[in-house]
Amino acid sequence: MLIDSGSPGAVGTIGITLTINGERRELQVAPWTTLLDLLRERLDLTGTKKGCDHGQCGACTVLVNGTRINSCLTLAVMKDGAEITTVEGLAGLTQREGKNSLHPIQEAFVEHDAFQCGYCTPGQLCSSVGLMNEGYAKTRDEIREAMSGNICRCGAYTNIVDAIEEVMHQGDAR
Amino acid sequence: MNRFDYVRPSTVAEAVQALGSDPAARFIAGGTNLIDLMKYDVERPGKLIDITRLPLAEIEERDGGLRIGALVTNATLAYDARIRERYPLLADAILAGASAQLRNAASTGGNLLQRTRCYYFYDTATPCNKREPGSGCSAIGGVNRIHAILGTSGHCIATHPSDMCVALAALEAVVQVSGPQGDRAIPFAEFHRLPGDEPSRDTNLAAGEIIVAIDLPAKGFAGHHTYLKLRDRLSYAFALVSVAAALELDGQTIRTARLALGGVAHKPWRNTQAEALLQGKPATRETFKAAADLILREAKPQSTNGFKIELARRAIVRGLEQAAAGTPQSQSDKRIQ
């Protein structure tokens, strides 16, 4: 057995290691803590949003080892050893020398006016980077389909697809 | 979410031992359905057994087919080059379901074991025989637009929500399981159950068993197949009706036919009589209509889902036409040709 929280009924916490936005963190977590709640409530990384908390809206999307997932449907303890990137860490993925810049997808969202209220935007951004890391979606139809896990109630979808398309064609996904 | 103990075994034997005969223990892999159910208090496990570190995440050649480890994610499976080339029906069905984020997390084994999305099953304030045996079925006579039209019972009219499983049924996959009594293989048609008078049991997995792999037979129907899914929005919604169709043709004559329906029953719905009817017949609309009529002869509407019968009839005909023509439904361009 790799990990055992202890005897039945014990309210035990478990030690895990996560690398979050490039920073290695040793953490004690209760097993029922979702990755989303750990990020927001414990680590003050409130960029990642809690929308539905049931995997239906995509606002909580983060990258785990470069792959996009819903952090609300993930127990933090299960990601022991993983690298997590949240919206706060996207710029760090592409920091250019001597320039304090945003990630290209962030710049493209600004350029294309790809949001109104902004609540879904951190999830949309992380999902966009995940999509480009995957490398399967190429056409507008395919981008739309591959982004369907991120709901935008303001309806900025057209501009979101424009932003992703532009960055994808720059070949500057990371 | 309730409090629970957490263990993380490293081998299948340890996992099976950790489960033991504890009815309150649950395996967790992707967690995309179980954690959701825990947030609604539908599931209140006393112990979670995290199986994500078990060595079950490979796709391997086996007897001319493929063995898919239970922990292979839905996304890895759908985009695997061998699956896309030899079993495109399976790849298409997976990509028709859920969202990219969910497919990145969800496992193959977990997809088989996901629970129904019946509203009443999720709502602990209402009776539900699946959640609480003997309490009654709120969907019968209630809001049942998404519910079953085939194989229902007076105790439950829930549907199985998976798209992947509809393709696996058509492909005659085999489920490999391990348990306290050793290993065994379960043909896909016998894996899921109809509700009968015991709707709390979704599958024929025995107590203490774990899915370790899914075997795909050599025959993949790559030439003539389609996965046609009809739903309330174009993406990221469960099927009202879906059709997995796979054909082998001799010219315009049907040599072999496989047909499975999703969204209409408590399990992926196959009717081998209808498949036999197709065999040896010309691949025409008339033939396909005859098969659809045979399948839906026994369909029974609920108070608000009668539309599904005609929807299924037309989806079957259209799906078989797409398969025969070798023009499978695109999962990104949603126009239905």
Coordinates of C-alpha atoms in Angstrom, one line a residue:
Chain A
M1 CA 0.0 0.0 0.0
L2 CA 1.5 3.3 -1.0
I3 CA -0.7 5.5 1.2
D4 CA -3.1 4.7 4.0
S5 CA -5.0 7.4 5.8
G6 CA -5.1 5.3 9.0
S7 CA -7.7 3.6 11.0
P8 CA -11.4 3.9 10.1
G9 CA -13.0 7.0 11.5
A10 CA -9.8 8.9 12.0
V11 CA -9.9 12.4 10.6
G12 CA -6.4 12.1 9.2
T13 CA -4.7 14.4 6.8
I14 CA -2.2 13.1 4.2
G15 CA 1.0 14.6 3.1
I16 CA 1.3 15.3 -0.6
T17 CA 3.7 17.2 -2.9
L18 CA 2.4 19.4 -5.7
T19 CA 4.3 21.7 -8.0
I20 CA 1.9 24.7 -8.5
N21 CA 2.8 27.3 -11.1
G22 CA 6.4 26.2 -10.9
E23 CA 6.6 26.2 -7.1
R24 CA 7.0 23.0 -5.2
R25 CA 4.6 22.8 -2.2
E26 CA 4.5 20.2 0.6
L27 CA 0.9 20.1 1.8
Q28 CA -1.2 18.3 4.4
V29 CA -4.6 17.7 3.0
A30 CA -7.8 16.0 4.1
P31 CA -8.7 13.4 1.5
W32 CA -12.1 15.0 0.7
T33 CA -10.5 18.3 -0.3
T34 CA -11.0 18.9 -4.0
L35 CA -8.1 20.3 -6.0
L36 CA -10.3 23.4 -6.6
D37 CA -10.9 24.0 -2.9
L38 CA -7.3 23.5 -2.1
L39 CA -6.3 26.1 -4.7
R40 CA -8.9 28.7 -3.7
E41 CA -9.4 28.2 0.0
R42 CA -6.0 27.1 1.2
L43 CA -3.5 28.6 -1.3
D44 CA -5.3 31.8 -2.1
L45 CA -5.1 31.1 -5.8
T46 CA -8.6 32.4 -6.5
G47 CA -8.1 32.9 -10.2
T48 CA -9.5 29.4 -10.7
K49 CA -13.3 29.8 -10.4
K50 CA -16.0 27.7 -8.8
G51 CA -18.9 27.8 -11.1
C52 CA -21.2 24.8 -10.9
D53 CA -18.8 22.6 -8.8
H54 CA -20.2 19.6 -10.7
G55 CA -18.1 19.4 -13.9
Q56 CA -20.7 21.0 -16.1
C57 CA -19.4 24.6 -16.7
G58 CA -15.6 24.4 -17.0
A59 CA -14.8 27.5 -14.9
C60 CA -12.5 25.4 -12.7
T61 CA -10.4 24.1 -15.5
V62 CA -6.7 23.8 -14.7
L63 CA -3.7 22.0 -16.3
V64 CA -2.4 18.9 -14.5
N65 CA 0.9 17.8 -16.1
G66 CA -0.1 19.9 -19.1
T67 CA -3.5 18.3 -19.5
R68 CA -6.8 20.2 -18.8
I69 CA -9.2 18.8 -16.3
N70 CA -12.0 20.0 -14.1
S71 CA -10.4 20.7 -10.7
C72 CA -13.8 20.5 -9.0
L73 CA -14.1 16.8 -9.8
T74 CA -10.6 15.9 -8.6
L75 CA -9.4 15.1 -5.1
A76 CA -6.2 17.0 -4.4
V77 CA -4.7 13.9 -2.7
M78 CA -5.0 11.9 -5.9
K79 CA -2.7 14.4 -7.7
D80 CA 0.2 13.8 -5.4
G81 CA 3.4 14.5 -7.3
A82 CA 1.7 16.4 -10.2
E83 CA 2.5 19.7 -11.8
I84 CA -0.5 22.1 -11.6
T85 CA -0.8 25.2 -13.7
T86 CA -3.6 27.7 -13.0
V87 CA -4.5 30.9 -14.7
E88 CA -2.0 32.7 -12.3
G89 CA 0.8 30.5 -13.8
L90 CA 0.0 30.8 -17.5
A91 CA 2.2 33.9 -18.1
G92 CA 5.1 32.0 -16.4
L93 CA 4.8 29.3 -19.1
T94 CA 6.0 31.8 -21.7
Q95 CA 7.9 34.5 -19.9
R96 CA 10.1 36.2 -22.4
E97 CA 13.5 37.6 -21.5
G98 CA 13.3 40.9 -19.8
K99 CA 9.7 41.4 -20.6
N100 CA 6.8 41.0 -18.1
S101 CA 4.3 39.6 -20.6
L102 CA 1.1 37.7 -20.7
H103 CA 0.7 34.3 -22.3
P104 CA -0.1 34.7 -26.0
I105 CA -3.6 33.3 -25.4
Q106 CA -4.2 35.9 -22.7
E107 CA -3.0 38.7 -25.1
A108 CA -5.3 37.2 -27.8
F109 CA -8.3 37.2 -25.5
V110 CA -7.7 40.9 -24.8
E111 CA -7.2 41.6 -28.5
H112 CA -10.3 39.8 -29.6
D113 CA -12.5 41.0 -26.7
A114 CA -13.1 37.3 -25.8
F115 CA -15.0 38.0 -22.6
Q116 CA -17.5 40.3 -20.9
C117 CA -18.0 39.5 -17.2
G118 CA -14.8 37.4 -17.1
Y119 CA -15.9 34.8 -14.7
C120 CA -15.4 31.9 -17.1
T121 CA -12.2 33.4 -18.5
P122 CA -9.6 31.6 -16.3
G123 CA -11.2 28.3 -17.2
Q124 CA -11.4 29.3 -20.9
L125 CA -7.7 30.3 -20.9
C126 CA -6.5 27.1 -19.3
S127 CA -8.7 25.1 -21.5
S128 CA -7.4 26.9 -24.6
V129 CA -3.8 26.1 -23.6
G130 CA -4.8 22.4 -22.9
L131 CA -6.4 22.3 -26.3
M132 CA -3.3 23.5 -28.0
N133 CA -1.1 21.1 -26.0
E134 CA -3.3 18.3 -27.2
G135 CA -2.9 19.4 -30.8
Y136 CA -6.0 17.6 -32.2
A137 CA -8.3 20.5 -33.0
K138 CA -7.4 22.4 -36.1
T139 CA -10.5 23.8 -37.8
R140 CA -13.0 26.3 -36.3
D141 CA -15.6 23.5 -36.0
E142 CA -13.0 21.3 -34.1
I143 CA -12.0 24.2 -31.8
R144 CA -15.7 24.9 -31.0
E145 CA -16.3 21.2 -30.2
A146 CA -13.1 20.9 -28.2
M147 CA -14.1 23.9 -26.1
S148 CA -17.6 22.8 -25.4
G149 CA -16.7 22.0 -21.8
N150 CA -16.4 25.7 -21.1
I151 CA -19.6 27.5 -20.8
C152 CA -19.7 31.3 -21.3
R153 CA -23.1 32.8 -20.3
C154 CA -22.1 36.2 -21.8
G155 CA -21.8 34.4 -25.1
A156 CA -18.3 35.4 -26.1
Y157 CA -17.8 32.1 -27.9
T158 CA -17.1 33.6 -31.4
N159 CA -14.4 35.8 -30.1
I160 CA -12.9 33.0 -28.0
V161 CA -12.6 30.8 -31.1
D162 CA -11.0 33.8 -32.9
A163 CA -8.4 34.2 -30.1
I164 CA -7.5 30.5 -30.1
E165 CA -7.3 30.3 -33.9
E166 CA -4.9 33.2 -34.0
V167 CA -2.6 31.9 -31.4
M168 CA -2.7 28.4 -32.9
H169 CA -1.7 29.8 -36.2
Q170 CA 1.2 31.7 -34.6
G171 CA 2.4 28.2 -33.6
D172 CA 3.1 29.7 -30.2
A173 CA 0.9 27.4 -28.1
R174 CA 3.3 27.3 -25.2
Chain B
M1 CA -19.2 15.5 0.9
N2 CA -18.9 13.0 3.8
R3 CA -15.6 12.1 5.5
F4 CA -13.9 8.9 4.4
D5 CA -10.7 7.0 4.7
Y6 CA -8.3 7.0 1.8
V7 CA -5.9 4.3 0.6
R8 CA -3.7 4.2 -2.5
P9 CA -2.7 0.6 -3.4
S10 CA 0.0 -0.1 -5.9
T11 CA -1.1 -3.5 -7.2
V12 CA -4.4 -5.1 -8.3
A13 CA -4.2 -7.7 -5.5
E14 CA -3.8 -4.9 -2.9
A15 CA -6.7 -3.0 -4.4
V16 CA -9.0 -6.1 -4.3
Q17 CA -7.9 -6.8 -0.7
A18 CA -8.5 -3.2 0.3
L19 CA -12.1 -3.5 -1.0
G20 CA -12.6 -6.8 0.6
S21 CA -16.3 -7.3 1.5
D22 CA -16.7 -3.7 2.7
P23 CA -20.0 -2.5 1.1
A24 CA -19.1 1.2 1.9
A25 CA -15.7 1.1 0.1
R26 CA -15.4 2.4 -3.5
F27 CA -12.7 2.4 -6.1
I28 CA -11.9 5.8 -7.5
A29 CA -10.0 6.4 -10.8
G30 CA -11.0 9.5 -12.8
G31 CA -13.6 10.4 -10.2
T32 CA -15.6 12.4 -12.7
N33 CA -18.9 10.7 -11.7
L34 CA -18.2 9.4 -8.2
I35 CA -17.0 12.8 -6.8
D36 CA -20.1 14.4 -8.4
L37 CA -22.4 11.8 -6.7
M38 CA -20.6 12.3 -3.4
K39 CA -21.3 16.0 -3.6
Y40 CA -25.0 15.2 -3.9
D41 CA -24.8 12.7 -1.0
V42 CA -26.0 10.0 -3.4
E43 CA -22.7 8.2 -2.7
R44 CA -21.3 8.3 0.9
P45 CA -18.3 6.0 0.9
G46 CA -16.6 5.1 4.1
K47 CA -13.4 4.4 2.2
L48 CA -12.0 5.4 -1.1
I49 CA -9.4 3.2 -2.8
D50 CA -7.4 5.3 -5.2
I51 CA -6.5 2.9 -8.0
T52 CA -4.8 5.4 -10.3
R53 CA -1.4 4.0 -9.5
L54 CA -2.2 0.5 -10.6
P55 CA -0.4 -0.7 -13.7
L56 CA -3.5 -0.8 -15.9
A57 CA -3.0 2.2 -18.3
E58 CA -1.6 0.4 -21.4
I59 CA -3.2 -0.5 -24.7
E60 CA -1.8 -3.8 -26.0
E61 CA -2.1 -6.0 -29.0
R62 CA -3.9 -9.2 -28.2
D63 CA -5.2 -12.1 -30.5
G64 CA -5.5 -9.7 -33.5
G65 CA -7.4 -7.3 -31.3
L66 CA -6.5 -4.8 -28.5
R67 CA -6.5 -5.1 -24.8
I68 CA -7.4 -1.7 -23.2
G69 CA -6.2 -1.3 -19.6
A70 CA -9.0 -0.1 -17.3
L71 CA -7.1 3.1 -16.4
V72 CA -6.6 4.3 -20.0
T73 CA -8.3 7.6 -20.1
N74 CA -11.2 8.3 -22.5
A75 CA -9.1 10.8 -24.3
T76 CA -6.0 8.6 -24.7
L77 CA -8.3 5.8 -26.0
A78 CA -10.1 8.0 -28.5
Y79 CA -6.9 9.5 -30.0
D80 CA -4.9 6.3 -30.0
A81 CA -3.7 5.7 -33.6
R82 CA -4.7 2.0 -33.5
I83 CA -8.1 2.8 -32.2
R84 CA -8.7 5.5 -34.8
E85 CA -7.5 3.3 -37.6
R86 CA -9.0 -0.1 -36.6
Y87 CA -11.9 0.9 -34.3
P88 CA -13.1 4.4 -35.5
L89 CA -16.6 3.6 -34.2
L90 CA -15.2 3.5 -30.7
A91 CA -13.1 6.7 -31.2
D92 CA -16.2 8.5 -32.5
A93 CA -18.5 7.4 -29.7
I94 CA -16.0 8.5 -27.1
L95 CA -15.6 11.9 -28.7
A96 CA -19.4 12.3 -28.9
G97 CA -19.5 12.2 -25.1
A98 CA -18.7 14.6 -22.2
S99 CA -16.2 17.4 -22.7
A100 CA -12.4 17.4 -23.4
Q101 CA -11.7 18.0 -19.7
L102 CA -13.8 15.1 -18.5
R103 CA -12.4 12.8 -21.2
N104 CA -8.9 13.6 -20.0
A105 CA -9.8 12.5 -16.5
A106 CA -12.3 9.7 -17.0
S107 CA -11.1 6.1 -17.2
T108 CA -12.2 3.3 -19.4
G109 CA -13.3 1.1 -16.5
G110 CA -15.1 4.0 -14.8
N111 CA -17.0 4.7 -18.0
L112 CA -18.6 1.3 -17.8
L113 CA -19.5 1.9 -14.1
Q114 CA -20.9 5.4 -14.3
R115 CA -24.4 5.8 -12.9
T116 CA -27.6 7.0 -14.6
R117 CA -28.2 10.7 -14.9
C118 CA -31.9 10.3 -14.0
Y119 CA -32.8 13.5 -12.1
Y120 CA -34.5 11.6 -9.3
F121 CA -31.6 9.3 -8.8
Y122 CA -29.5 12.5 -8.1
D123 CA -32.2 14.1 -5.9
T124 CA -32.0 12.5 -2.4
A125 CA -35.3 14.2 -1.5
T126 CA -37.3 12.0 -3.9
P127 CA -38.0 8.3 -3.9
C128 CA -35.7 6.2 -6.2
N129 CA -35.5 2.4 -6.3
K130 CA -32.0 2.5 -7.7
R131 CA -30.7 4.8 -5.0
E132 CA -32.9 3.4 -2.2
P133 CA -34.4 0.0 -3.0
G134 CA -38.1 -0.2 -2.3
S135 CA -38.7 3.5 -2.0
G136 CA -40.4 3.8 -5.4
C137 CA -39.7 5.3 -8.8
S138 CA -40.4 9.1 -9.2
A139 CA -39.6 9.1 -12.9
I140 CA -42.6 6.9 -13.8
G141 CA -45.4 9.4 -14.2
G142 CA -42.9 12.2 -13.4
V143 CA -40.5 14.2 -15.6
N144 CA -39.2 11.4 -17.9
R145 CA -38.3 13.1 -21.2
I146 CA -34.7 11.6 -21.0
H147 CA -35.8 8.1 -19.8
A148 CA -35.9 4.6 -21.3
I149 CA -38.4 3.2 -23.9
L150 CA -37.0 -0.3 -24.0
G151 CA -36.4 -2.9 -21.3
T152 CA -38.0 -0.9 -18.6
S153 CA -39.6 -2.3 -15.5
G154 CA -42.3 -1.1 -13.1
H155 CA -39.4 -0.3 -10.7
C156 CA -37.1 1.8 -12.8
I157 CA -37.0 3.5 -16.2
A158 CA -33.4 5.0 -16.0
T159 CA -31.0 4.9 -18.9
H160 CA -27.3 4.1 -19.0
P161 CA -25.6 7.4 -20.0
S162 CA -22.5 6.2 -21.7
D163 CA -21.6 6.7 -25.4
M164 CA -18.5 4.6 -25.3
C165 CA -20.4 1.6 -24.0
V166 CA -22.8 1.7 -27.0
A167 CA -19.8 1.3 -29.3
L168 CA -18.3 -1.4 -27.1
A169 CA -21.6 -3.3 -27.2
A170 CA -21.7 -3.1 -31.0
L171 CA -18.0 -4.3 -31.2
E172 CA -18.7 -7.2 -28.8
A173 CA -16.0 -6.2 -26.4
V174 CA -15.2 -8.4 -23.4
V175 CA -14.7 -7.1 -19.9
Q176 CA -11.8 -8.6 -17.9
V177 CA -12.3 -8.6 -14.2
S178 CA -10.3 -9.7 -11.2
G179 CA -11.7 -10.5 -7.7
P180 CA -11.3 -12.6 -4.6
Q181 CA -12.4 -15.7 -6.6
G182 CA -9.8 -15.0 -9.3
D183 CA -10.1 -13.6 -12.8
R184 CA -13.0 -13.9 -15.3
A185 CA -14.2 -12.5 -18.6
I186 CA -17.7 -11.1 -19.1
P187 CA -19.1 -10.6 -22.6
F188 CA -20.2 -7.0 -23.0
A189 CA -23.9 -7.9 -23.6
E190 CA -23.9 -9.6 -20.1
F191 CA -22.0 -6.9 -18.3
H192 CA -24.8 -4.3 -17.8
R193 CA -28.3 -5.4 -16.4
L194 CA -31.8 -4.4 -17.1
P195 CA -33.6 -2.9 -14.1
G196 CA -36.1 -5.7 -13.4
D197 CA -36.9 -5.8 -9.8
E198 CA -33.4 -5.0 -8.7
P199 CA -32.6 -1.6 -10.3
S200 CA -29.9 -0.8 -7.6
R201 CA -27.6 -3.3 -9.5
D202 CA -26.4 -1.7 -12.7
T203 CA -24.0 -4.5 -13.6
N204 CA -23.2 -8.1 -13.1
L205 CA -19.8 -7.4 -11.4
A206 CA -19.7 -9.6 -8.2
A207 CA -18.9 -8.1 -4.8
G208 CA -15.2 -7.5 -4.5
E209 CA -14.5 -7.5 -8.3
I210 CA -12.5 -4.9 -10.2
I211 CA -12.4 -4.2 -13.9
V212 CA -8.8 -4.6 -15.2
A213 CA -9.2 -4.4 -19.0
I214 CA -11.6 -4.3 -21.9
D215 CA -10.7 -6.6 -24.9
L216 CA -11.6 -5.6 -28.4
P217 CA -12.0 -8.5 -30.9
A218 CA -10.1 -8.3 -34.1
K219 CA -13.2 -7.2 -36.2
G220 CA -13.4 -3.4 -36.0
F221 CA -15.8 -2.5 -38.9
A222 CA -13.5 0.3 -39.9
G223 CA -15.0 0.4 -43.4
H224 CA -18.7 0.8 -42.6
H225 CA -19.6 2.4 -39.3
T226 CA -21.1 5.4 -37.7
Y227 CA -21.9 6.8 -34.3
L228 CA -25.0 9.1 -34.6
K229 CA -25.9 10.9 -31.4
L230 CA -29.0 13.1 -31.1
R231 CA -29.3 15.4 -28.1
D232 CA -30.7 18.7 -26.8
R233 CA -27.6 20.7 -27.7
L234 CA -24.9 20.0 -30.2
S235 CA -22.1 19.1 -27.8
Y236 CA -21.6 18.2 -24.1
A237 CA -25.1 16.7 -23.5
F238 CA -26.3 13.2 -22.9
A239 CA -28.0 11.3 -25.8
L240 CA -31.7 11.3 -26.2
V241 CA -31.1 8.6 -28.7
S242 CA -27.8 7.4 -30.2
V243 CA -27.0 4.7 -32.7
A244 CA -23.8 2.7 -33.2
A245 CA -24.0 1.0 -36.5
A246 CA -21.4 -1.3 -38.0
L247 CA -21.7 -3.3 -41.3
E248 CA -19.7 -5.6 -43.5
L249 CA -20.9 -5.5 -47.1
D250 CA -20.5 -7.7 -50.2
G251 CA -21.2 -5.2 -52.8
Q252 CA -24.6 -3.9 -51.8
T253 CA -25.5 -7.0 -49.8
I254 CA -25.1 -6.9 -46.0
R255 CA -22.8 -9.7 -44.8
T256 CA -22.7 -8.8 -41.1
A257 CA -24.6 -6.1 -39.1
R258 CA -24.1 -4.8 -35.6
L259 CA -26.4 -2.2 -34.1
A260 CA -26.5 -0.8 -30.6
L261 CA -28.6 2.0 -29.2
G262 CA -27.9 4.5 -26.4
G263 CA -30.2 6.7 -24.4
V264 CA -33.1 4.3 -24.7
A265 CA -32.5 1.6 -22.1
H266 CA -30.9 0.7 -18.8
K267 CA -28.0 -0.7 -20.9
P268 CA -26.7 -0.3 -24.4
W269 CA -29.5 -1.9 -26.4
R270 CA -28.8 -4.6 -28.9
N271 CA -31.4 -6.7 -30.7
T272 CA -29.7 -9.7 -32.4
Q273 CA -32.9 -10.6 -34.2
A274 CA -32.8 -7.2 -36.0
E275 CA -29.1 -7.8 -36.8
A276 CA -30.0 -11.3 -38.2
L277 CA -32.8 -9.7 -40.3
L278 CA -30.2 -7.3 -41.9
Q279 CA -27.9 -10.2 -42.8
G280 CA -28.0 -11.2 -46.5
K281 CA -30.3 -8.3 -47.4
P282 CA -29.6 -5.4 -49.7
A283 CA -28.4 -2.3 -47.9
T284 CA -31.4 -0.2 -48.7
R285 CA -33.7 2.1 -46.7
E286 CA -36.5 -0.5 -46.9
T287 CA -34.2 -3.1 -45.2
F288 CA -33.1 -0.6 -42.6
K289 CA -36.7 0.4 -41.8
A290 CA -37.7 -3.2 -41.3
A291 CA -34.9 -3.6 -38.7
A292 CA -35.9 -0.4 -37.0
D293 CA -39.5 -1.5 -36.8
L294 CA -38.5 -4.8 -35.3
I295 CA -36.3 -3.2 -32.6
L296 CA -39.0 -0.6 -31.7
R297 CA -42.0 -3.0 -31.8
E298 CA -41.5 -3.6 -28.1
A299 CA -40.9 0.1 -27.2
K300 CA -43.0 1.5 -24.5
P301 CA -43.4 5.2 -24.0
Q302 CA -43.5 7.0 -20.7
S303 CA -45.7 10.1 -20.0
T304 CA -43.3 12.6 -21.8
N305 CA -40.8 10.6 -23.8
G306 CA -43.0 9.1 -26.6
F307 CA -41.1 11.2 -29.1
K308 CA -38.1 8.9 -28.6
I309 CA -39.7 6.0 -30.4
E310 CA -40.0 7.9 -33.7
L311 CA -36.6 9.6 -33.1
A312 CA -35.0 6.2 -32.6
R313 CA -36.6 4.8 -35.7
R314 CA -35.3 7.5 -37.9
A315 CA -31.9 7.5 -36.2
I316 CA -31.5 3.8 -36.8
V317 CA -32.3 4.2 -40.5
R318 CA -30.1 7.2 -40.9
G319 CA -27.2 5.5 -39.0
L320 CA -27.4 2.4 -41.1
E321 CA -27.4 4.6 -44.2
Q322 CA -24.3 6.4 -43.0
A323 CA -22.6 3.2 -42.2
A324 CA -23.5 1.6 -45.6
A325 CA -22.3 4.6 -47.5
G326 CA -19.0 4.7 -45.6
T327 CA -19.7 8.2 -44.5
P328 CA -19.6 8.2 -40.7
Q329 CA -21.1 11.1 -38.7
S330 CA -18.6 13.8 -38.0
Q331 CA -18.2 14.5 -34.3
S332 CA -17.2 18.1 -34.9
D333 CA -19.3 19.2 -37.9
K334 CA -22.7 18.3 -36.5
R335 CA -24.7 18.5 -39.7
I336 CA -26.3 15.1 -40.3
Q337 CA -25.9 13.9 -43.9

